[in-house]
mmCIF file of C-alpha atoms in Angstrom:
data_model
loop_
_atom_site.group_PDB
_atom_site.id
_atom_site.type_symbol
_atom_site.label_atom_id
_atom_site.label_comp_id
_atom_site.label_asym_id
_atom_site.label_seq_id
_atom_site.Cartn_x
_atom_site.Cartn_y
_atom_site.Cartn_z
ATOM 1 C CA UNK C 1 -12.599 -16.805 -3.344
ATOM 2 C CA UNK C 2 -8.798 -16.865 -3.534
ATOM 3 C CA UNK C 3 -6.851 -14.820 -5.907
ATOM 4 C CA UNK C 4 -3.422 -14.326 -7.592
ATOM 5 C CA UNK C 5 -1.491 -11.349 -6.713
ATOM 6 C CA UNK C 6 2.290 -11.086 -8.109
ATOM 7 C CA UNK C 7 2.564 -14.894 -8.168
ATOM 8 C CA UNK C 8 1.065 -15.435 -4.757
ATOM 9 C CA UNK C 9 -2.219 -16.837 -3.821
ATOM 10 C CA UNK C 10 -4.155 -14.779 -1.297
ATOM 11 C CA UNK C 11 -7.466 -15.898 0.388
ATOM 12 C CA UNK C 12 -8.563 -12.450 1.581
ATOM 13 C CA UNK C 13 -9.085 -9.773 -1.093
ATOM 14 C CA UNK C 14 -8.523 -6.949 1.473
ATOM 15 C CA UNK C 15 -5.180 -5.259 1.779
ATOM 16 C CA UNK C 16 -4.953 -3.194 5.039
ATOM 17 C CA UNK C 17 -2.703 -0.150 5.511
ATOM 18 C CA UNK C 18 -1.294 0.448 9.071
ATOM 19 C CA UNK C 19 -0.998 4.337 8.739
ATOM 20 C CA UNK C 20 -3.417 6.395 11.120
ATOM 21 C CA UNK C 21 -3.778 3.632 13.997
ATOM 22 C CA UNK C 22 -3.647 5.111 17.307
ATOM 23 C CA UNK C 23 -1.288 2.571 18.641
ATOM 24 C CA UNK C 24 0.088 -1.007 17.828
ATOM 25 C CA UNK C 25 -2.366 -2.931 19.960
ATOM 26 C CA UNK C 26 -5.499 -1.503 18.131
ATOM 27 C CA UNK C 27 -3.706 -2.000 14.914
ATOM 28 C CA UNK C 28 -3.075 -5.665 15.720
ATOM 29 C CA UNK C 29 -6.649 -6.360 16.763
ATOM 30 C CA UNK C 30 -7.774 -4.707 13.429
ATOM 31 C CA UNK C 31 -5.631 -6.733 11.330
ATOM 32 C CA UNK C 32 -6.847 -9.911 12.864
ATOM 33 C CA UNK C 33 -10.326 -8.981 12.580
ATOM 34 C CA UNK C 34 -10.011 -7.840 8.860
ATOM 35 C CA UNK C 35 -8.640 -11.310 7.908
ATOM 36 C CA UNK C 36 -5.990 -9.674 5.759
ATOM 37 C CA UNK C 37 -2.991 -11.263 4.544
ATOM 38 C CA UNK C 38 -1.070 -8.421 3.251
ATOM 39 C CA UNK C 39 -0.493 -5.255 4.906
ATOM 40 C CA UNK C 40 1.219 -2.116 4.033
ATOM 41 C CA UNK C 41 4.280 -0.316 5.746
ATOM 42 C CA UNK C 42 6.231 2.908 5.131
ATOM 43 C CA UNK C 43 9.938 3.680 5.389
ATOM 44 C CA UNK C 44 10.734 6.425 7.771
ATOM 45 C CA UNK C 45 13.638 7.588 10.030
ATOM 46 C CA UNK C 46 14.415 5.384 12.878
ATOM 47 C CA UNK C 47 12.489 6.586 15.898
ATOM 48 C CA UNK C 48 10.504 9.311 14.342
ATOM 49 C CA UNK C 49 7.242 8.490 12.802
ATOM 50 C CA UNK C 50 4.474 6.242 14.657
ATOM 51 C CA UNK C 51 5.682 2.545 14.573
ATOM 52 C CA UNK C 52 9.106 3.326 13.812
ATOM 53 C CA UNK C 53 10.289 3.097 17.363
ATOM 54 C CA UNK C 54 10.126 -0.887 17.078
ATOM 55 C CA UNK C 55 7.543 -3.376 17.357
ATOM 56 C CA UNK C 56 5.800 -2.986 14.135
ATOM 57 C CA UNK C 57 7.595 -5.604 12.245
ATOM 58 C CA UNK C 58 7.267 -7.921 15.114
ATOM 59 C CA UNK C 59 3.518 -7.545 15.209
ATOM 60 C CA UNK C 60 3.053 -8.222 11.646
ATOM 61 C CA UNK C 61 5.071 -11.580 11.983
ATOM 62 C CA UNK C 62 2.534 -12.520 14.737
ATOM 63 C CA UNK C 63 -0.369 -11.749 12.584
ATOM 64 C CA UNK C 64 1.200 -14.044 9.912
ATOM 65 C CA UNK C 65 0.745 -11.333 7.248
ATOM 66 C CA UNK C 66 2.857 -10.432 4.306
ATOM 67 C CA UNK C 67 4.614 -7.063 4.174
ATOM 68 C CA UNK C 68 3.793 -4.495 1.231
ATOM 69 C CA UNK C 69 6.323 -1.469 1.627
ATOM 70 C CA UNK C 70 5.108 1.819 0.134
ATOM 71 C CA UNK C 71 6.867 4.858 -1.331
ATOM 72 C CA UNK C 72 4.438 7.278 0.515
ATOM 73 C CA UNK C 73 5.481 10.971 0.445
ATOM 74 C CA UNK C 74 7.624 10.670 -2.749
ATOM 75 C CA UNK C 75 6.816 13.236 -5.425
ATOM 76 C CA UNK C 76 9.463 12.118 -8.259
ATOM 77 C CA UNK C 77 10.450 8.901 -9.871
ATOM 78 C CA UNK C 78 13.713 9.241 -8.775
ATOM 79 C CA UNK C 79 12.808 9.417 -5.295
ATOM 80 C CA UNK C 80 10.220 6.634 -5.434
ATOM 81 C CA UNK C 81 12.888 4.171 -7.024
ATOM 82 C CA UNK C 82 15.292 5.024 -4.311
ATOM 83 C CA UNK C 83 12.771 4.363 -1.548
ATOM 84 C CA UNK C 84 11.636 1.137 -3.169
ATOM 85 C CA UNK C 85 15.101 -0.075 -3.306
ATOM 86 C CA UNK C 86 15.766 0.816 0.321
ATOM 87 C CA UNK C 87 12.436 -0.914 1.259
ATOM 88 C CA UNK C 88 13.828 -3.895 -0.573
ATOM 89 C CA UNK C 89 17.132 -3.862 1.572
ATOM 90 C CA UNK C 90 15.126 -3.341 4.829
ATOM 91 C CA UNK C 91 12.373 -5.859 4.355
ATOM 92 C CA UNK C 92 13.832 -8.530 1.998
ATOM 93 C CA UNK C 93 10.958 -8.114 -0.425
ATOM 94 C CA UNK C 94 10.608 -6.890 -4.022
ATOM 95 C CA UNK C 95 7.162 -6.019 -3.460
ATOM 96 C CA UNK C 96 6.381 -2.329 -3.645
ATOM 97 C CA UNK C 97 3.053 -0.184 -3.370
ATOM 98 C CA UNK C 98 4.445 2.464 -5.638
ATOM 99 C CA UNK C 99 3.092 6.011 -4.802
ATOM 100 C CA UNK C 100 4.238 8.980 -6.587
ATOM 101 C CA UNK C 101 2.186 12.025 -5.332
ATOM 102 C CA UNK C 102 1.534 14.957 -7.846
ATOM 103 C CA UNK C 103 -0.564 17.232 -5.762
ATOM 104 C CA UNK C 104 -0.537 18.242 -2.077
ATOM 105 C CA UNK C 105 -4.185 18.820 -1.361
ATOM 106 C CA UNK C 106 -5.648 15.736 -3.080
ATOM 107 C CA UNK C 107 -2.455 13.344 -2.912
ATOM 108 C CA UNK C 108 -3.547 12.321 -6.412
ATOM 109 C CA UNK C 109 -0.575 10.560 -8.368
ATOM 110 C CA UNK C 110 1.727 12.169 -10.907
ATOM 111 C CA UNK C 111 1.050 9.783 -13.768
ATOM 112 C CA UNK C 112 4.175 10.591 -15.697
ATOM 113 C CA UNK C 113 6.564 10.186 -12.775
ATOM 114 C CA UNK C 114 4.508 7.175 -11.687
ATOM 115 C CA UNK C 115 4.865 5.420 -15.036
ATOM 116 C CA UNK C 116 8.589 6.199 -15.265
ATOM 117 C CA UNK C 117 9.161 4.636 -11.854
ATOM 118 C CA UNK C 118 7.005 1.858 -12.513
ATOM 119 C CA UNK C 119 9.127 0.960 -15.867
ATOM 120 C CA UNK C 120 12.418 1.315 -13.952
ATOM 121 C CA UNK C 121 11.267 -0.995 -10.851
ATOM 122 C CA UNK C 122 9.897 -3.490 -13.014
ATOM 123 C CA UNK C 123 13.048 -3.774 -15.036
ATOM 124 C CA UNK C 124 14.902 -4.026 -11.592
ATOM 125 C CA UNK C 125 13.038 -7.136 -10.716
ATOM 126 C CA UNK C 126 10.330 -5.538 -8.348
ATOM 127 C CA UNK C 127 6.835 -6.727 -7.999
ATOM 128 C CA UNK C 128 5.013 -3.260 -8.732
ATOM 129 C CA UNK C 129 1.763 -2.417 -7.275
ATOM 130 C CA UNK C 130 1.067 1.173 -8.409
ATOM 131 C CA UNK C 131 -1.429 3.567 -6.666
ATOM 132 C CA UNK C 132 -2.722 5.398 -9.675
ATOM 133 C CA UNK C 133 -5.580 7.570 -10.419
ATOM 134 C CA UNK C 134 -8.930 6.272 -11.954
ATOM 135 C CA UNK C 135 -7.686 7.276 -15.374
ATOM 136 C CA UNK C 136 -8.339 3.923 -17.657
ATOM 137 C CA UNK C 137 -5.710 5.027 -20.064
ATOM 138 C CA UNK C 138 -2.847 5.394 -17.418
ATOM 139 C CA UNK C 139 -4.122 2.128 -15.847
ATOM 140 C CA UNK C 140 -3.631 0.305 -19.147
ATOM 141 C CA UNK C 141 -0.072 1.931 -19.725
ATOM 142 C CA UNK C 142 0.960 0.819 -16.235
ATOM 143 C CA UNK C 143 -0.177 -2.672 -16.791
ATOM 144 C CA UNK C 144 1.722 -2.804 -20.142
ATOM 145 C CA UNK C 145 5.107 -1.854 -18.463
ATOM 146 C CA UNK C 146 4.597 -4.866 -16.437
ATOM 147 C CA UNK C 147 3.021 -3.951 -13.008
ATOM 148 C CA UNK C 148 1.563 -6.721 -11.235
ATOM 149 C CA UNK C 149 -1.650 -4.993 -10.548
ATOM 150 C CA UNK C 150 -3.111 -1.580 -11.090
ATOM 151 C CA UNK C 151 -4.564 0.188 -7.719
ATOM 152 C CA UNK C 152 -6.874 3.280 -8.880
ATOM 153 C CA UNK C 153 -7.954 5.640 -6.195
ATOM 154 C CA UNK C 154 -11.708 5.577 -5.475
ATOM 155 C CA UNK C 155 -11.374 9.158 -4.233
ATOM 156 C CA UNK C 156 -8.758 11.157 -2.381
ATOM 157 C CA UNK C 157 -6.581 9.097 0.333
ATOM 158 C CA UNK C 158 -8.234 9.682 3.700
ATOM 159 C CA UNK C 159 -11.322 11.468 2.282
ATOM 160 C CA UNK C 160 -13.901 8.684 3.050
ATOM 161 C CA UNK C 161 -15.715 9.816 -0.150
ATOM 162 C CA UNK C 162 -15.888 6.374 -1.600
ATOM 163 C CA UNK C 163 -15.927 5.503 -5.390
ATOM 164 C CA UNK C 164 -16.346 8.846 -7.120
ATOM 165 C CA UNK C 165 -16.108 7.352 -10.683
ATOM 166 C CA UNK C 166 -17.624 3.842 -10.823
ATOM 167 C CA UNK C 167 -17.806 4.089 -14.607
ATOM 168 C CA UNK C 168 -13.882 4.486 -14.923
ATOM 169 C CA UNK C 169 -13.297 1.740 -12.327
ATOM 170 C CA UNK C 170 -15.454 -0.480 -14.663
ATOM 171 C CA UNK C 171 -13.293 0.767 -17.810
ATOM 172 C CA UNK C 172 -9.994 0.119 -15.702
ATOM 173 C CA UNK C 173 -11.329 -3.683 -14.938
ATOM 174 C CA UNK C 174 -12.352 -4.293 -18.693
ATOM 175 C CA UNK C 175 -8.973 -2.633 -19.804
ATOM 176 C CA UNK C 176 -6.267 -4.447 -18.115
ATOM 177 C CA UNK C 177 -5.444 -8.316 -17.403
ATOM 178 C CA UNK C 178 -3.783 -7.984 -14.353
ATOM 179 C CA UNK C 179 -5.773 -7.565 -10.860
ATOM 180 C CA UNK C 180 -7.312 -4.258 -10.139
ATOM 181 C CA UNK C 181 -7.208 -3.171 -6.450
ATOM 182 C CA UNK C 182 -9.411 -0.229 -5.454
ATOM 183 C CA UNK C 183 -6.917 1.830 -3.418
ATOM 184 C CA UNK C 184 -7.948 5.144 -1.451
ATOM 185 C CA UNK C 185 -10.911 6.857 -0.531
ATOM 186 C CA UNK C 186 -12.990 4.107 1.035
ATOM 187 C CA UNK C 187 -15.280 5.272 3.919
ATOM 188 C CA UNK C 188 -17.272 2.681 5.057
ATOM 189 C CA UNK C 189 -18.314 -0.856 4.300
ATOM 190 C CA UNK C 190 -20.645 -0.159 1.344
ATOM 191 C CA UNK C 191 -17.785 1.583 -0.384
ATOM 192 C CA UNK C 192 -15.817 -1.400 -0.223
ATOM 193 C CA UNK C 193 -18.579 -3.715 -1.500
ATOM 194 C CA UNK C 194 -19.388 -1.479 -4.270
ATOM 195 C CA UNK C 195 -15.842 -1.502 -5.437
ATOM 196 C CA UNK C 196 -16.099 -5.270 -5.525
ATOM 197 C CA UNK C 197 -19.240 -5.090 -7.213
ATOM 198 C CA UNK C 198 -17.789 -3.032 -10.198
ATOM 199 C CA UNK C 199 -15.533 -5.881 -10.616
ATOM 200 C CA UNK C 200 -12.250 -5.062 -8.509
ATOM 201 C CA UNK C 201 -10.225 -8.036 -7.411
ATOM 202 C CA UNK C 202 -9.510 -6.503 -4.145
ATOM 203 C CA UNK C 203 -9.625 -3.295 -2.018
ATOM 204 C CA UNK C 204 -6.779 -1.663 -0.184
ATOM 205 C CA UNK C 205 -7.719 0.719 2.814
ATOM 206 C CA UNK C 206 -6.289 2.229 5.793
ATOM 207 C CA UNK C 207 -7.901 5.175 7.388
ATOM 208 C CA UNK C 208 -11.455 3.776 7.125
ATOM 209 C CA UNK C 209 -10.347 1.534 9.712
ATOM 210 C CA UNK C 210 -7.525 2.926 11.482
ATOM 211 C CA UNK C 211 -9.297 6.150 12.025
ATOM 212 C CA UNK C 212 -12.836 4.662 12.760
ATOM 213 C CA UNK C 213 -14.262 5.160 16.208
ATOM 214 C CA UNK C 214 -14.085 1.501 16.703
ATOM 215 C CA UNK C 215 -11.365 0.208 14.330
ATOM 216 C CA UNK C 216 -11.703 -3.418 15.008
ATOM 217 C CA UNK C 217 -15.595 -3.413 14.430
ATOM 218 C CA UNK C 218 -14.956 -1.527 10.884
ATOM 219 C CA UNK C 219 -12.066 -3.964 10.120
ATOM 220 C CA UNK C 220 -14.652 -6.782 10.669
ATOM 221 C CA UNK C 221 -17.296 -4.805 8.410
ATOM 222 C CA UNK C 222 -14.835 -4.314 5.738
ATOM 223 C CA UNK C 223 -14.091 -8.010 5.547
ATOM 224 C CA UNK C 224 -17.579 -8.957 5.015
ATOM 225 C CA UNK C 225 -18.208 -6.066 2.703
ATOM 226 C CA UNK C 226 -15.427 -7.282 0.422
ATOM 227 C CA UNK C 227 -16.548 -10.816 0.586
ATOM 228 C CA UNK C 228 -19.972 -9.577 -0.220
ATOM 229 C CA UNK C 229 -19.251 -7.427 -3.011
ATOM 230 C CA UNK C 230 -17.333 -10.225 -4.553
ATOM 231 C CA UNK C 231 -20.112 -12.664 -4.239
ATOM 232 C CA UNK C 232 -22.678 -10.231 -5.553
ATOM 233 C CA UNK C 233 -20.441 -9.289 -8.589
ATOM 234 C CA UNK C 234 -20.417 -13.016 -9.555
ATOM 235 C CA UNK C 235 -24.267 -13.692 -8.654
ATOM 236 C CA UNK C 236 -25.808 -11.760 -11.727
ATOM 237 C CA UNK C 237 -27.741 -8.958 -10.214
ATOM 238 C CA UNK C 238 -31.302 -8.267 -11.312
ATOM 239 C CA UNK C 239 -31.796 -5.469 -13.817
ATOM 240 C CA UNK C 240 -32.858 -2.143 -12.617
ATOM 241 C CA UNK C 241 -36.514 -1.326 -13.435
ATOM 242 C CA UNK C 242 -38.394 2.060 -13.451
ATOM 243 C CA UNK C 243 -41.478 0.490 -11.885
ATOM 244 C CA UNK C 244 -42.192 -2.500 -9.544
ATOM 245 C CA UNK C 245 -42.192 -6.142 -10.456
ATOM 246 C CA UNK C 246 -44.255 -8.092 -7.774
ATOM 247 C CA UNK C 247 -42.485 -11.072 -6.338
ATOM 248 C CA UNK C 248 -45.549 -12.652 -5.378
ATOM 249 C CA UNK C 249 -47.688 -14.062 -8.119
ATOM 250 C CA UNK C 250 -51.039 -12.915 -8.679
ATOM 251 C CA UNK C 251 -52.149 -16.392 -9.661
ATOM 252 C CA UNK C 252 -54.192 -18.118 -6.870
ATOM 253 C CA UNK C 253 -55.274 -14.890 -4.959
ATOM 254 C CA UNK C 254 -58.435 -15.371 -3.034
ATOM 255 C CA UNK C 255 -61.611 -13.202 -3.984
ATOM 256 C CA UNK C 256 -62.706 -11.902 -0.858
ATOM 257 C CA UNK P 1 34.073 14.100 12.266
ATOM 258 C CA UNK P 2 30.723 15.497 11.766
ATOM 259 C CA UNK P 3 27.886 13.516 10.174
ATOM 260 C CA UNK P 4 24.246 14.567 9.514
ATOM 261 C CA UNK P 5 22.249 11.520 10.630
ATOM 262 C CA UNK P 6 18.487 11.752 9.910
ATOM 263 C CA UNK P 7 18.637 15.663 9.743
ATOM 264 C CA UNK P 8 20.552 16.128 12.718
ATOM 265 C CA UNK P 9 24.405 16.842 13.534
ATOM 266 C CA UNK P 10 26.265 14.080 15.104
ATOM 267 C CA UNK P 11 30.058 13.945 16.039
ATOM 268 C CA UNK P 12 31.494 10.500 15.570
ATOM 269 C CA UNK P 13 35.210 8.825 15.505
ATOM 270 C CA UNK P 14 36.741 8.710 12.173
ATOM 271 C CA UNK P 15 36.705 5.656 10.058
ATOM 272 C CA UNK P 16 33.272 4.771 11.380
ATOM 273 C CA UNK P 17 31.589 2.265 9.005
ATOM 274 C CA UNK P 18 27.785 2.235 8.366
ATOM 275 C CA UNK P 19 27.703 -0.966 10.147
ATOM 276 C CA UNK P 20 29.001 0.873 13.296
ATOM 277 C CA UNK P 21 26.689 3.668 13.033
ATOM 278 C CA UNK P 22 23.706 1.593 12.598
ATOM 279 C CA UNK P 23 24.578 -0.460 15.733
ATOM 280 C CA UNK P 24 24.990 2.822 17.589
ATOM 281 C CA UNK P 25 21.490 3.795 16.698
ATOM 282 C CA UNK P 26 19.428 0.740 16.638
ATOM 283 C CA UNK P 27 19.647 -2.486 18.869
ATOM 284 C CA UNK P 28 18.543 -4.961 16.032
ATOM 285 C CA UNK P 29 19.363 -3.964 12.484
ATOM 286 C CA UNK P 30 16.278 -5.864 11.234
ATOM 287 C CA UNK P 31 14.264 -3.935 9.002
ATOM 288 C CA UNK P 32 16.509 -0.984 8.621
ATOM 289 C CA UNK P 33 17.934 0.609 5.497
ATOM 290 C CA UNK P 34 20.564 3.160 4.940
ATOM 291 C CA UNK P 35 21.212 5.695 2.393
ATOM 292 C CA UNK P 36 24.536 8.074 2.343
ATOM 293 C CA UNK P 37 24.309 11.249 0.541
ATOM 294 C CA UNK P 38 21.222 10.213 -1.146
ATOM 295 C CA UNK P 39 22.433 6.694 -2.226
ATOM 296 C CA UNK P 40 21.228 3.452 -1.250
ATOM 297 C CA UNK P 41 24.011 1.393 0.755
ATOM 298 C CA UNK P 42 22.883 -2.240 0.607
ATOM 299 C CA UNK P 43 23.127 -4.172 3.876
ATOM 300 C CA UNK P 44 26.081 -6.382 2.557
ATOM 301 C CA UNK P 45 27.926 -3.204 2.154
ATOM 302 C CA UNK P 46 27.631 -1.618 5.707
ATOM 303 C CA UNK P 47 30.771 -3.293 7.065
ATOM 304 C CA UNK P 48 33.314 -1.939 4.269
ATOM 305 C CA UNK P 49 31.532 1.385 3.744
ATOM 306 C CA UNK P 50 33.562 3.878 5.747
ATOM 307 C CA UNK P 51 31.772 7.115 6.464
ATOM 308 C CA UNK P 52 33.461 10.552 5.664
ATOM 309 C CA UNK P 53 33.257 13.884 7.145
ATOM 310 C CA UNK P 54 30.222 15.700 6.269
ATOM 311 C CA UNK P 55 28.368 12.591 4.916
ATOM 312 C CA UNK P 56 24.481 12.737 5.015
ATOM 313 C CA UNK P 57 23.030 9.415 6.475
ATOM 314 C CA UNK P 58 19.629 8.381 6.436
ATOM 315 C CA UNK P 59 18.746 5.290 8.864
ATOM 316 C CA UNK P 60 15.386 4.121 8.127
ATOM 317 C CA UNK P 61 12.843 1.541 9.213
ATOM 318 C CA UNK P 62 9.177 0.457 9.062
ATOM 319 C CA UNK P 63 6.665 2.905 10.269
ATOM 320 C CA UNK P 64 3.087 2.758 9.964
ATOM 321 C CA UNK P 65 1.684 3.993 6.505
ATOM 322 C CA UNK P 66 -0.967 3.219 4.034
#
C-alpha cells in the first residue's frame, strides 16, 4: 500500500490539512486517528491566526508526521514564491504545497501564475506539490516542469461537493507519470474512496475532517475510505450491467 | 525609530537587528521566518541585518491551514 512522493516513502495515502480545527487538542486526535504521515501548515503573522500562538509544531512533532507548508492565500506567482522561500526558512523543508488562487468565490487556482511559480520553485530546488484545477492539460504542464505530484481539486476548497468531474481526474491520472493527489472538495468518506477508485495515488483533505461534527470519527472514516478505494481500484471491479445477473446458479434448483 | 511590524507601528531602538526584533516578539525562534520590505531575510542573516527607520517587517510562523 505504500507509495513514493517526492522521493520519500509513505504508508498512508491520506494527507491531512490542519485548517479549520476548533482547537489543537481535537486536531491532534484527528491526526492520530487518520493515520496520516504528512500534514499541511500555513505561514501567518505570529500570534494572529489559529495555531500561530504556539504549540502547532510541537503537536506535529509528537504525532511524528512530516510537515507540508502551503502558500494559501497567495494570488500571484511572485507572492507564492516568496512565501515558499519563507516557509523553507521557517520549517527547514523544501516541500511546498503550491497554491495560487485566481478567484475569490471558488478559490480555484490561477493556472498561469501557478505554472510560473512552479517552474521557479522547481529551479530553486523545491519539491513542488501544486494545488491545481481538474484540467488535464494544465496538470501535464505542471508535471512537465518538474512538479513532484499534481493535486487537482475535486471541487472548490471547503465545499464538500466531492469529485465534480471524475472523467477529468481519470484523464489526469493517465496523462502524467507523477503521483496524483485529489486535493479539495472532499465532503465525506465516499468522496475519498471514489477519488482513489478513479486511480488517484492519494487524497488531501482538511475541512471534511476538521469541520465535521465529530472530527475524530471522520478522520477514522477517511483513513479506511482511502484504503478501501485504493484496494477497490486494483481489484478489478465488475462491469456495470443494465439488467440483473443472478449470483446464485439456476442449476440444481428443486422442483416443488 | 519607527517600524511597521506585522502591520502595526512599533517604536524601537536604533541599530536593532532582525535577530533582536525576533527575540523581542517570540520566545523561541523555531518555525519563524522574516521578510523585510517584502524580501525574505534568511535566518542566517538575522544577526547582521540591521533594521532602518520605516522598515516594514513581517514575522511569520506556522498556523493551521489546508
